[in-house]
mmCIF file of C-alpha atoms in Angstrom:
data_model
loop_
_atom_site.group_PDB
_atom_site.id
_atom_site.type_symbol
_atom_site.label_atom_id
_atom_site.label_comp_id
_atom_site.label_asym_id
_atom_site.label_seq_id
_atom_site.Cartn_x
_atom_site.Cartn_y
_atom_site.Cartn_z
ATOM 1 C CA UNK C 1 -15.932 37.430 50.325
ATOM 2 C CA UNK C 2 -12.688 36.055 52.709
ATOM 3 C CA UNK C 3 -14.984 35.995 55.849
ATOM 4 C CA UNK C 4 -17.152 33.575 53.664
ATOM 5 C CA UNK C 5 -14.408 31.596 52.224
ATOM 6 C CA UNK C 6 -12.810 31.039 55.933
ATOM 7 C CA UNK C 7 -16.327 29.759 56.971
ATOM 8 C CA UNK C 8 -16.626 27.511 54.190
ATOM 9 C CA UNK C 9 -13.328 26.214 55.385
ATOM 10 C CA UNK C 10 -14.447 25.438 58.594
ATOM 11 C CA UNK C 11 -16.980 23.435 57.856
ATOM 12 C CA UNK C 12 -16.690 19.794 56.842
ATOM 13 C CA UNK C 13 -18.415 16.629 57.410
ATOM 14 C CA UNK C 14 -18.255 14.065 60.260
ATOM 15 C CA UNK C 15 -16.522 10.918 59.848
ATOM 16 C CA UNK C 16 -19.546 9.344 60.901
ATOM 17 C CA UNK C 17 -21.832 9.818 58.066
ATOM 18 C CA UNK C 18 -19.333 8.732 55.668
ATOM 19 C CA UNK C 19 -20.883 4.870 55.127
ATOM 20 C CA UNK C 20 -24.458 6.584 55.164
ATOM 21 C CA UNK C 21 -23.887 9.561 52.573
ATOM 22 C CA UNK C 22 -21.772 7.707 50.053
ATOM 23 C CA UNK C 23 -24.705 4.518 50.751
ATOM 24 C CA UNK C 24 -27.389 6.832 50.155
ATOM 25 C CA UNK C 25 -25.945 9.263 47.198
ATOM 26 C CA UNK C 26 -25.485 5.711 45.527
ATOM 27 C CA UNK C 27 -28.978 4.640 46.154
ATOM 28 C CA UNK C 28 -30.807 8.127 45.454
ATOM 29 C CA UNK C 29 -28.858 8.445 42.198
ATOM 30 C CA UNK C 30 -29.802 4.279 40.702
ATOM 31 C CA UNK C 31 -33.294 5.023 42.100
ATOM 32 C CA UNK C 32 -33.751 8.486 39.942
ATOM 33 C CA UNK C 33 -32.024 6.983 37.266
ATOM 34 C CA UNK C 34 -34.336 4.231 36.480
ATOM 35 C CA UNK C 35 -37.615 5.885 37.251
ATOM 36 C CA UNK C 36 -35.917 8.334 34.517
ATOM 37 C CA UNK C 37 -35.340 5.854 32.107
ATOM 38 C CA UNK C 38 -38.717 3.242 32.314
ATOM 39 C CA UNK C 39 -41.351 6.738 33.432
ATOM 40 C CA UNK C 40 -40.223 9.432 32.207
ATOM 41 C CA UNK C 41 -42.242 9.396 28.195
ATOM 42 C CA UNK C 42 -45.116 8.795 31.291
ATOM 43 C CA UNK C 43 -44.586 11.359 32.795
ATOM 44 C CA UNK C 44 -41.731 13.745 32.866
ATOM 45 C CA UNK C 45 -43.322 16.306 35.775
ATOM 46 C CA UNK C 46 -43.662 12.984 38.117
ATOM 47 C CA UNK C 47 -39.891 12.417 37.812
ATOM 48 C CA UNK C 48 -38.425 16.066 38.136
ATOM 49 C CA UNK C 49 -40.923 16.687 41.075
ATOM 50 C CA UNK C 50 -39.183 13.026 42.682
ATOM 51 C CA UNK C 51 -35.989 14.121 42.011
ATOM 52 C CA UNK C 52 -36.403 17.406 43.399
ATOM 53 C CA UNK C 53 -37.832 15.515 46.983
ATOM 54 C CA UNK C 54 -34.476 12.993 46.604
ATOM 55 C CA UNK C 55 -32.255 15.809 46.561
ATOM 56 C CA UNK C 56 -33.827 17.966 49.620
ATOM 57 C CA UNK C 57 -33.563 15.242 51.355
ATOM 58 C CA UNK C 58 -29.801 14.040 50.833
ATOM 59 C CA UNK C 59 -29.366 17.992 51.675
ATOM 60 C CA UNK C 60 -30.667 17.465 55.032
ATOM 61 C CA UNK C 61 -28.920 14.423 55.105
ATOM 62 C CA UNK C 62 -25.709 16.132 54.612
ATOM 63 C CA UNK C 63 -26.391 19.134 56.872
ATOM 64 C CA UNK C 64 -27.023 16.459 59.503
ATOM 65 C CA UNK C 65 -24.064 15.166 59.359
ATOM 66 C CA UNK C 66 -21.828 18.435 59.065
ATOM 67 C CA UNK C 67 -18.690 19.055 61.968
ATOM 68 C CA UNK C 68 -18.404 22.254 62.183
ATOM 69 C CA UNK C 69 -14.870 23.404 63.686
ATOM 70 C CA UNK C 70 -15.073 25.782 66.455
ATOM 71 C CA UNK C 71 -13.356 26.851 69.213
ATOM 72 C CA UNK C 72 -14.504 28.482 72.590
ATOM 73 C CA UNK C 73 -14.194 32.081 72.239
ATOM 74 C CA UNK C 74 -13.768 32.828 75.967
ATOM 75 C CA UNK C 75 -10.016 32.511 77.266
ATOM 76 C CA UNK C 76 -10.999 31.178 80.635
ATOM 77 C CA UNK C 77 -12.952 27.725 81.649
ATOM 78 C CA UNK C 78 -13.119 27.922 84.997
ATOM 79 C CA UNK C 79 -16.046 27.227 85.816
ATOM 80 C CA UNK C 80 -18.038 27.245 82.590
ATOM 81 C CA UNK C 81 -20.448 25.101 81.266
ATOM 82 C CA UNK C 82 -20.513 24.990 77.473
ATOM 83 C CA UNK C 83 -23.732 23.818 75.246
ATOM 84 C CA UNK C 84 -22.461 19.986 74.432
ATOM 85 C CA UNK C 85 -24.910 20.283 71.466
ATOM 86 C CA UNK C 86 -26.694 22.557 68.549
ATOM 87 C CA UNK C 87 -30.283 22.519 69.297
ATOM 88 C CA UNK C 88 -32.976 24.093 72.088
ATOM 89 C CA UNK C 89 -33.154 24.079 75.550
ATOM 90 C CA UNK C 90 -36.078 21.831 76.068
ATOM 91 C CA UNK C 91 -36.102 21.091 80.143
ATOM 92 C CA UNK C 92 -34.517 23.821 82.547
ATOM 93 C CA UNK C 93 -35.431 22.057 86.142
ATOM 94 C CA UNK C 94 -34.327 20.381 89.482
ATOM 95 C CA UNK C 95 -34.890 16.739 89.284
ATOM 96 C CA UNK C 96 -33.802 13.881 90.888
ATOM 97 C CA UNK C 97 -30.726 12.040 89.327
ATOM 98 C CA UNK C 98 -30.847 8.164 90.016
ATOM 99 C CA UNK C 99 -28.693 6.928 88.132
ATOM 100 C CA UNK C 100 -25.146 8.236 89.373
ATOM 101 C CA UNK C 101 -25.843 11.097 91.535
ATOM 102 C CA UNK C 102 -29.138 9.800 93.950
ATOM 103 C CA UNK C 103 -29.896 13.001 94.985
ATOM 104 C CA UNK C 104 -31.337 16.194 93.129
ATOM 105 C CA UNK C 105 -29.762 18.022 90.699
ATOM 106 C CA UNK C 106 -30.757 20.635 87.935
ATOM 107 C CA UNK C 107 -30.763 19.147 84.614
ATOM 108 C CA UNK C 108 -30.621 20.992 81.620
ATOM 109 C CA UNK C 109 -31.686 19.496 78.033
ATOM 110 C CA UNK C 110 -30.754 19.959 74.436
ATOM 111 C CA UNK C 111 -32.907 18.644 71.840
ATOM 112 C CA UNK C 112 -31.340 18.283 68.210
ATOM 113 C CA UNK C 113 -33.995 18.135 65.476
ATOM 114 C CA UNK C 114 -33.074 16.400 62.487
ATOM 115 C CA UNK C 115 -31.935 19.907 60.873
ATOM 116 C CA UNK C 116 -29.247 20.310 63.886
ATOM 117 C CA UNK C 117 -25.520 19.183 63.730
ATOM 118 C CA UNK C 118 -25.531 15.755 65.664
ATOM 119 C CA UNK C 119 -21.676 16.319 66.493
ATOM 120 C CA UNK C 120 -21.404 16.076 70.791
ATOM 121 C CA UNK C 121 -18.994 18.359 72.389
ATOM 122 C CA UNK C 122 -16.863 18.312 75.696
ATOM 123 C CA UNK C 123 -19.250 20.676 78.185
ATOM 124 C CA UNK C 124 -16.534 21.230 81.020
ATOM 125 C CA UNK C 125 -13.121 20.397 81.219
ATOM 126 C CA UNK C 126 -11.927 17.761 83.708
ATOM 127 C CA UNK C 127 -11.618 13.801 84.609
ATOM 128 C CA UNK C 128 -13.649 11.571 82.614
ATOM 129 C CA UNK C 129 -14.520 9.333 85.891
ATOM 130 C CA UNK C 130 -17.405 6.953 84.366
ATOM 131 C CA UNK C 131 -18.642 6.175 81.097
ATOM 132 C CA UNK C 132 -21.317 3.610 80.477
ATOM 133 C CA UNK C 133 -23.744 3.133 77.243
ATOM 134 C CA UNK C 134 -27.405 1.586 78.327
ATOM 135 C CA UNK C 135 -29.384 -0.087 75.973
ATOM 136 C CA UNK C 136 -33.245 1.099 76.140
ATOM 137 C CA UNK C 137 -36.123 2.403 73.966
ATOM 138 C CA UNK C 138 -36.161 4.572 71.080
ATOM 139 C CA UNK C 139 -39.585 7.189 72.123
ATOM 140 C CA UNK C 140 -39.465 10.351 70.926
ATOM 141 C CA UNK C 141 -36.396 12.075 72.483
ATOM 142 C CA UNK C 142 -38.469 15.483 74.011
ATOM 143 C CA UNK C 143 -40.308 13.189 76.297
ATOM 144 C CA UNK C 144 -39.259 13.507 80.054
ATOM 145 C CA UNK C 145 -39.280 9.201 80.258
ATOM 146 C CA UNK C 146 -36.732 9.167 77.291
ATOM 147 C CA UNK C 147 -33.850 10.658 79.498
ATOM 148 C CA UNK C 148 -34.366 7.275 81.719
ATOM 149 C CA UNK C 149 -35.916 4.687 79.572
ATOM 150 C CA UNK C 150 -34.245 5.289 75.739
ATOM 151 C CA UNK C 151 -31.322 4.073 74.608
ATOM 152 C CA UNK C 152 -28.191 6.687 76.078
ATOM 153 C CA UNK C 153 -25.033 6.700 77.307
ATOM 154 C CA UNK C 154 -24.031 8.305 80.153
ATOM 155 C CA UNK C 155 -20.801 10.059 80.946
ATOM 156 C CA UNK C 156 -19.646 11.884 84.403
ATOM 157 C CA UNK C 157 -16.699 14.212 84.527
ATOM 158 C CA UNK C 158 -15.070 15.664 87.648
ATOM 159 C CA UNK C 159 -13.639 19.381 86.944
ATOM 160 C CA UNK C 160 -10.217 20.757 88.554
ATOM 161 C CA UNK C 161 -12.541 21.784 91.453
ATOM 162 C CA UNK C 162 -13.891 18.545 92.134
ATOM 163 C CA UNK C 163 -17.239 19.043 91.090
ATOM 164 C CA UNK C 164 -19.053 16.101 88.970
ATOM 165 C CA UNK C 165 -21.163 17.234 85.690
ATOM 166 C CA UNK C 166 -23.231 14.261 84.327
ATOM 167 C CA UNK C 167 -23.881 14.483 80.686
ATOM 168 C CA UNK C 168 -26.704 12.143 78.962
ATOM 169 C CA UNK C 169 -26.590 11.659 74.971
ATOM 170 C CA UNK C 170 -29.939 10.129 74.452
ATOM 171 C CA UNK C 171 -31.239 8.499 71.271
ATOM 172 C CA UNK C 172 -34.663 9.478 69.790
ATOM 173 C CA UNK C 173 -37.394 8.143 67.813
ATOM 174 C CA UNK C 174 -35.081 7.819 64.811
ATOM 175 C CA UNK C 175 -31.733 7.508 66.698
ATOM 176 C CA UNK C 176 -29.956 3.946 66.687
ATOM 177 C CA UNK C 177 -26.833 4.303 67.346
ATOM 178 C CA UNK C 178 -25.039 6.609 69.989
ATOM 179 C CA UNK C 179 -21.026 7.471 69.716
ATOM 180 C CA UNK C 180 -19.417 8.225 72.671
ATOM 181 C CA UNK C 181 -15.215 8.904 71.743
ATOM 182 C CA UNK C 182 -14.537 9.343 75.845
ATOM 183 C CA UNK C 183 -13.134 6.979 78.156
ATOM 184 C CA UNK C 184 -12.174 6.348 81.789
ATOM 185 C CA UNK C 185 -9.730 8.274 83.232
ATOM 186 C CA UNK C 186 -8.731 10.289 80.688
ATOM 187 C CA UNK C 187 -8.586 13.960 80.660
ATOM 188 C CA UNK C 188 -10.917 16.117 78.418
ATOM 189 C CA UNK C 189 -11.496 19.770 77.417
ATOM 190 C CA UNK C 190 -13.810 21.872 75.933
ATOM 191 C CA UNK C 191 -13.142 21.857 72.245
ATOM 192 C CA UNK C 192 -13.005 18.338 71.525
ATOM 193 C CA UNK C 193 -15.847 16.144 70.832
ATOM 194 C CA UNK C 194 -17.459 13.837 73.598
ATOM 195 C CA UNK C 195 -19.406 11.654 70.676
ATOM 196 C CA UNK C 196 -22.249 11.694 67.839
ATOM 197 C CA UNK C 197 -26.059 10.766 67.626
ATOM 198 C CA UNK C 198 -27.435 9.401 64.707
ATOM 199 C CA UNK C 199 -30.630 11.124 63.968
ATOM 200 C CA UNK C 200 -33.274 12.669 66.427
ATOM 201 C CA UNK C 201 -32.175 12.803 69.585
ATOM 202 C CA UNK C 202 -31.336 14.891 73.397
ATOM 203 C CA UNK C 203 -28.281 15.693 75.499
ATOM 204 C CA UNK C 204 -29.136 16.301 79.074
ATOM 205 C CA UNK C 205 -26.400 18.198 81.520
ATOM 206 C CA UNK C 206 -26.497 17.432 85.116
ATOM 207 C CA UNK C 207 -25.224 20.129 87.342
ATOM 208 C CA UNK C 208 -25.158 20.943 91.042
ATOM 209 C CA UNK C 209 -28.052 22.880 92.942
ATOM 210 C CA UNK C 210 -27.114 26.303 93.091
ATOM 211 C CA UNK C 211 -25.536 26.419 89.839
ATOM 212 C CA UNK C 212 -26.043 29.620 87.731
ATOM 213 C CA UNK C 213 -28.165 28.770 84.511
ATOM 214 C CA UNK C 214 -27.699 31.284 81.455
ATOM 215 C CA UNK C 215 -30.848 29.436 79.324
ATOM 216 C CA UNK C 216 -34.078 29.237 79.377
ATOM 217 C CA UNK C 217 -36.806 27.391 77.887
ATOM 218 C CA UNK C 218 -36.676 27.388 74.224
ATOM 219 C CA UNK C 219 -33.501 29.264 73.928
ATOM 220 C CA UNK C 220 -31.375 27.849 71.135
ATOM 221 C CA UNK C 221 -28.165 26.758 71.914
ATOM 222 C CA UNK C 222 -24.356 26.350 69.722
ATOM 223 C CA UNK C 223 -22.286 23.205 70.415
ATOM 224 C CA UNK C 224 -19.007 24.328 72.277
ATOM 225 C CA UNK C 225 -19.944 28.480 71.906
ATOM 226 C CA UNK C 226 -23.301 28.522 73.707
ATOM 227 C CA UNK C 227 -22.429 29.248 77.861
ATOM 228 C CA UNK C 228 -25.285 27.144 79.353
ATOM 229 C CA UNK C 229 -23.786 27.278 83.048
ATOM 230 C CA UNK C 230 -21.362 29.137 85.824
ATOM 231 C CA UNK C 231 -20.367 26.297 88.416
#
C-alpha cells in the first residue's frame, strides 16, 4: 500500500493542460446535463451510454496530459542518451540531416499516441546552442515527410565532450501547438523538461554515426528512464 501511495504522489498533471481540462470538464458536464434534462423520459439508455463515452474520453484527456516526476536512475551521464519521450521507437536509421547537421546521421524516433504522456524531456546534458520553432504541416506524425515538412521545433545541444545531439519535437495530425521551455545558451540536464506536444505527435534524436543504439524498432520507450544511446 506505501509503494502505491508514493506513486500516486508522483504523479500530477502538466501545467499545460490546465486551460484545456478545466475548458473541457466545463463543457462535458453542461453538455450531459442538458441532454439529461430535455432526453432523458426519451430515452434514459441513450444518455447513460453518452455519458459513459464523455467520461472515457476526459480520462484520456487527463492521462494525456499527466507529468509524471522521475528521475534518472543511473548515477552517471556521461555519455548517455535518455528517451526524451513515452512512446515507441518508430525509425532506427542513418539518414541525412539537412537542416543543421548537412551530413548523415542516425536518427532515432519516438512516436507518442494519444494514450502517451506528451511531457518532453532533456535527452543529454550539455549547451543548448540553437533553438528554432518552424511552422509546417500537420500529416500524420509516423510519416518519414513529417520530420521535415510538419510543424516542429528543433533544438541542438553540445555535451561536455563537444558532441552535438539534435532533437526534433514534431507535431502530428492532431498536434497544434509545440512547447519548447529551452533557450540559447543555457545549460540543461537530464531530468528537466525540454517542452510539451499537444496531441499526436514524434520526437526524433539525431546522433553521430557510430553511436551505440540500445532500441529497436517497436521497442517502447520511458521519458527520462529509457537509455536510447551510448555516445
Amino acid at each position: 500500500m506505501g509503494k502505491k501511495l508514493r506513486k500516486l504522489r508522483k504523479i500530477r498533471l502538466h501545467h499545460e493542460g490546465t486551460a484545456t481540462l478545466v475548458i473541457g470538464f466545463v463543457a462535458l458536464a453542461a453538455f450531459n446535463a442538458l441532454m439529461f434534462f430535455f432526453l432523458y423520459n426519451l430515452c434514459p439508455t441513450c444518455c447513460y451510454i453518452v455519458l459513459g463515452i464523455c467520461v472515457v474520453v476526459y480520462l484520456v484527456v487527463l492521462n494525456f496530459f499527466q507529468c509524471p516526476v522521475r528521475r534518472f536512475a543511473g548515477d552517471d551521464t556521461q555519455r548517455i542518451v535518455v528517451a526524451p519521450a513515452d512512446g515507441k521507437v518508430v525509425v532506427v536509421e542513418e539518414v541525412e540531416e539537412d537542416e543543421y547537421f548537412h551530413d548523415r546521421r542516425i536518427m532515432v524516433s519516438i512516436f507518442m499516441s494519444l494514450f502517451n504522456v506528451h511531457a518532453n524531456w532533456v535527452p543529454v546534458e550539455g549547451i543548448v546552442r540553437k533553438v528554432v520553432h518552424h511552422n509546417g504541416r500537420f500529416k500524420a506524425a509516423w510519416l518519414p515527410k513529417a520530420s521535415t515538412e510538419n510543424e516542429r521545433s528543433t533544438v541542438v545541444i553540445t555535451t561536455p565532450e563537444g558532441t552535438d545531439i539534435l532533437v526534433r519535437q514534431i507535431a502530428g495530425a492532431m498536434a497544434r501547438r509545440i512547447v519548447t521551455y529551452l533557450e540559447e545558451g543555457e545549460e540543461c540536464y537530464i531530468d528537466e523538461h525540454m517542452g510539451f506536444i499537444k496531441f499526436g505527435s514524434r520526437v526524433d534524436v539525431y546522433l553521430p554515426l557510430g553511436t551505440k543504439i540500445n532500441v529497436t524498432l517497436g521497442q517502447k520507450t520511458t521519458g527520462n528512464e529509457t537509455i536510447i544511446a551510448n555516445l
